């Protein structure tokens, strides 16, 4: 395998913000200093590169010098820290109404993932794959966001 340097169009401030959130999470868990393969900054960078470029997690982890299992764990920790910061839909819409905005933008993205064995019941009562997107004809996780009229997330 050959490693190479690359650029990603993510602001340094965003990487630093996620790094601070990860550092707070590590302190809350009681993680000792120097026991992780990546610093909080590089873990945050790895998570944001995964979001931005949809790289294979095993290859992304190899690029950062961590194993496949560690890369998946670090990615999942980053996602959990980010989702803990998000408001629920009712709070976000209440804020929109209080601020008097004319409209909001609801947008989403399907992130590719491996097929999972989780099933659910369809509207018709049939057992279906929970992670399958008929529109995209592929497996993936659907992430939705509510944004301000200028396009920034609420």
mmCIF file of C-alpha atoms in Angstrom:
data_model
loop_
_atom_site.group_PDB
_atom_site.id
_atom_site.type_symbol
_atom_site.label_atom_id
_atom_site.label_comp_id
_atom_site.label_asym_id
_atom_site.label_seq_id
_atom_site.Cartn_x
_atom_site.Cartn_y
_atom_site.Cartn_z
ATOM 1 C CA UNK A 1 0.000 0.000 0.000
ATOM 2 C CA UNK A 2 1.299 3.463 -0.874
ATOM 3 C CA UNK A 3 0.442 6.518 1.221
ATOM 4 C CA UNK A 4 0.174 9.997 -0.279
ATOM 5 C CA UNK A 5 -0.534 13.511 0.935
ATOM 6 C CA UNK A 6 -3.833 15.139 0.022
ATOM 7 C CA UNK A 7 -5.848 18.274 0.731
ATOM 8 C CA UNK A 8 -9.406 18.438 2.002
ATOM 9 C CA UNK A 9 -11.598 21.532 1.802
ATOM 10 C CA UNK A 10 -12.533 21.629 5.482
ATOM 11 C CA UNK A 11 -11.801 24.757 7.558
ATOM 12 C CA UNK A 12 -9.150 24.340 10.252
ATOM 13 C CA UNK A 13 -11.593 25.923 12.743
ATOM 14 C CA UNK A 14 -14.054 23.078 12.164
ATOM 15 C CA UNK A 15 -11.357 20.460 12.776
ATOM 16 C CA UNK A 16 -10.289 22.300 15.945
ATOM 17 C CA UNK A 17 -13.904 22.545 17.154
ATOM 18 C CA UNK A 18 -14.505 18.818 16.696
ATOM 19 C CA UNK A 19 -11.101 18.151 18.294
ATOM 20 C CA UNK A 20 -12.165 20.119 21.391
ATOM 21 C CA UNK A 21 -15.425 18.140 21.551
ATOM 22 C CA UNK A 22 -13.467 14.882 21.309
ATOM 23 C CA UNK A 23 -11.046 16.054 24.027
ATOM 24 C CA UNK A 24 -13.984 16.806 26.326
ATOM 25 C CA UNK A 25 -15.423 13.358 25.601
ATOM 26 C CA UNK A 26 -12.078 11.708 26.380
ATOM 27 C CA UNK A 27 -11.863 13.607 29.683
ATOM 28 C CA UNK A 28 -15.437 12.566 30.551
ATOM 29 C CA UNK A 29 -14.547 8.916 29.849
ATOM 30 C CA UNK A 30 -11.353 9.184 31.900
ATOM 31 C CA UNK A 31 -9.026 8.356 29.015
ATOM 32 C CA UNK A 32 -5.406 8.767 30.094
ATOM 33 C CA UNK A 33 -3.212 11.148 28.128
ATOM 34 C CA UNK A 34 -1.059 9.497 25.464
ATOM 35 C CA UNK A 35 -3.003 6.229 25.339
ATOM 36 C CA UNK A 36 -4.692 6.868 21.979
ATOM 37 C CA UNK A 37 -3.138 6.270 18.577
ATOM 38 C CA UNK A 38 -4.268 9.693 17.284
ATOM 39 C CA UNK A 39 -4.539 13.069 18.951
ATOM 40 C CA UNK A 40 -7.981 14.650 19.137
ATOM 41 C CA UNK A 41 -7.081 16.953 16.232
ATOM 42 C CA UNK A 42 -6.102 14.079 13.932
ATOM 43 C CA UNK A 43 -9.098 11.993 14.992
ATOM 44 C CA UNK A 44 -11.334 14.954 14.150
ATOM 45 C CA UNK A 45 -9.555 15.367 10.810
ATOM 46 C CA UNK A 46 -10.027 11.686 10.027
ATOM 47 C CA UNK A 47 -13.775 11.893 10.813
ATOM 48 C CA UNK A 48 -14.247 15.015 8.695
ATOM 49 C CA UNK A 49 -12.293 13.522 5.788
ATOM 50 C CA UNK A 50 -14.598 10.506 5.951
ATOM 51 C CA UNK A 51 -17.660 12.788 5.833
ATOM 52 C CA UNK A 52 -16.241 14.941 3.046
ATOM 53 C CA UNK A 53 -14.661 12.376 0.748
ATOM 54 C CA UNK A 54 -16.546 9.148 1.621
ATOM 55 C CA UNK A 55 -13.269 7.231 1.776
ATOM 56 C CA UNK A 56 -13.168 3.553 2.657
ATOM 57 C CA UNK A 57 -12.659 3.502 6.440
ATOM 58 C CA UNK A 58 -9.943 0.830 6.345
ATOM 59 C CA UNK A 59 -7.925 2.798 3.761
ATOM 60 C CA UNK A 60 -8.544 6.054 5.586
ATOM 61 C CA UNK A 61 -7.324 4.486 8.819
ATOM 62 C CA UNK A 62 -4.210 3.168 7.075
ATOM 63 C CA UNK A 63 -3.501 6.693 5.847
ATOM 64 C CA UNK A 64 -3.668 7.930 9.422
ATOM 65 C CA UNK A 65 -1.587 5.000 10.691
ATOM 66 C CA UNK A 66 -4.320 3.191 12.630
ATOM 67 C CA UNK A 67 -5.875 -0.228 12.236
ATOM 68 C CA UNK A 68 -9.230 -0.845 10.586
ATOM 69 C CA UNK A 69 -10.927 -1.493 13.951
ATOM 70 C CA UNK A 70 -9.451 1.689 15.453
ATOM 71 C CA UNK A 71 -10.506 3.708 12.401
ATOM 72 C CA UNK A 72 -14.096 2.482 12.722
ATOM 73 C CA UNK A 73 -14.089 3.177 16.477
ATOM 74 C CA UNK A 74 -12.650 6.678 16.013
ATOM 75 C CA UNK A 75 -15.174 7.450 13.256
ATOM 76 C CA UNK A 76 -18.075 6.250 15.411
ATOM 77 C CA UNK A 77 -16.834 8.303 18.393
ATOM 78 C CA UNK A 78 -16.641 11.406 16.216
ATOM 79 C CA UNK A 79 -20.153 10.895 14.893
ATOM 80 C CA UNK A 80 -21.498 10.323 18.428
ATOM 81 C CA UNK A 81 -19.855 13.533 19.679
ATOM 82 C CA UNK A 82 -21.311 15.508 16.772
ATOM 83 C CA UNK A 83 -24.807 14.091 17.157
ATOM 84 C CA UNK A 84 -24.795 14.902 20.877
ATOM 85 C CA UNK A 85 -24.427 18.578 19.886
ATOM 86 C CA UNK A 86 -27.420 18.564 17.535
ATOM 87 C CA UNK A 87 -30.785 19.942 18.569
ATOM 88 C CA UNK A 88 -33.856 17.808 18.131
ATOM 89 C CA UNK A 89 -36.296 18.780 15.365
ATOM 90 C CA UNK A 90 -38.883 20.368 17.660
ATOM 91 C CA UNK A 91 -36.296 22.608 19.358
ATOM 92 C CA UNK A 92 -34.847 23.678 16.005
ATOM 93 C CA UNK A 93 -38.257 24.524 14.547
ATOM 94 C CA UNK A 94 -39.254 26.405 17.712
ATOM 95 C CA UNK A 95 -36.074 28.472 17.366
ATOM 96 C CA UNK A 96 -36.928 29.207 13.729
ATOM 97 C CA UNK A 97 -40.411 30.393 14.690
ATOM 98 C CA UNK A 98 -39.059 32.552 17.540
ATOM 99 C CA UNK A 99 -36.464 34.161 15.231
ATOM 100 C CA UNK A 100 -39.139 34.895 12.606
ATOM 101 C CA UNK A 101 -37.420 33.227 9.658
ATOM 102 C CA UNK A 102 -39.449 32.991 6.470
ATOM 103 C CA UNK A 103 -38.417 29.393 5.759
ATOM 104 C CA UNK A 104 -35.907 26.653 6.475
ATOM 105 C CA UNK A 105 -34.109 24.215 4.207
ATOM 106 C CA UNK A 106 -34.408 20.495 4.860
ATOM 107 C CA UNK A 107 -31.669 18.516 3.150
ATOM 108 C CA UNK A 108 -30.161 15.095 3.502
ATOM 109 C CA UNK A 109 -27.452 12.806 2.258
ATOM 110 C CA UNK A 110 -27.165 9.074 1.947
ATOM 111 C CA UNK A 111 -23.778 7.794 3.150
ATOM 112 C CA UNK A 112 -22.705 4.443 1.746
ATOM 113 C CA UNK A 113 -22.334 1.677 4.287
ATOM 114 C CA UNK A 114 -21.897 -2.034 4.377
ATOM 115 C CA UNK A 115 -25.060 -4.088 4.398
ATOM 116 C CA UNK A 116 -26.371 -4.604 7.905
ATOM 117 C CA UNK A 117 -28.664 -7.375 9.050
ATOM 118 C CA UNK A 118 -31.106 -5.041 10.785
ATOM 119 C CA UNK A 119 -34.658 -5.377 9.487
ATOM 120 C CA UNK A 120 -37.820 -3.367 9.999
ATOM 121 C CA UNK A 121 -41.458 -3.455 8.946
ATOM 122 C CA UNK A 122 -42.481 -1.485 5.870
ATOM 123 C CA UNK A 123 -45.632 0.606 5.651
ATOM 124 C CA UNK A 124 -47.242 -2.391 3.946
ATOM 125 C CA UNK A 125 -46.254 -4.645 6.879
ATOM 126 C CA UNK A 126 -43.479 -6.498 5.021
ATOM 127 C CA UNK A 127 -40.064 -7.226 6.558
ATOM 128 C CA UNK A 128 -37.414 -5.124 4.752
ATOM 129 C CA UNK A 129 -33.735 -4.196 5.180
ATOM 130 C CA UNK A 130 -33.590 -1.120 7.426
ATOM 131 C CA UNK A 131 -30.485 0.278 5.696
ATOM 132 C CA UNK A 132 -31.582 -0.139 2.066
ATOM 133 C CA UNK A 133 -32.442 2.937 -0.013
ATOM 134 C CA UNK A 134 -34.759 2.133 -2.890
ATOM 135 C CA UNK A 135 -34.151 5.553 -4.447
ATOM 136 C CA UNK A 136 -30.394 4.968 -4.612
ATOM 137 C CA UNK A 137 -30.655 1.187 -5.013
ATOM 138 C CA UNK A 138 -27.886 0.785 -2.437
ATOM 139 C CA UNK A 139 -27.319 0.433 1.297
ATOM 140 C CA UNK A 140 -26.642 3.581 3.277
ATOM 141 C CA UNK A 141 -27.298 5.755 6.299
ATOM 142 C CA UNK A 142 -29.597 8.712 5.722
ATOM 143 C CA UNK A 143 -28.490 11.888 7.521
ATOM 144 C CA UNK A 144 -30.933 14.826 7.530
ATOM 145 C CA UNK A 145 -30.252 18.464 8.420
ATOM 146 C CA UNK A 146 -32.408 21.550 8.962
ATOM 147 C CA UNK A 147 -30.682 24.716 7.780
ATOM 148 C CA UNK A 148 -31.224 28.462 7.967
ATOM 149 C CA UNK A 149 -32.283 30.375 4.823
ATOM 150 C CA UNK A 150 -28.594 31.223 4.190
ATOM 151 C CA UNK A 151 -27.667 27.508 4.183
ATOM 152 C CA UNK A 152 -25.973 27.195 7.603
ATOM 153 C CA UNK A 153 -27.173 24.366 9.862
ATOM 154 C CA UNK A 154 -29.399 25.288 12.789
#
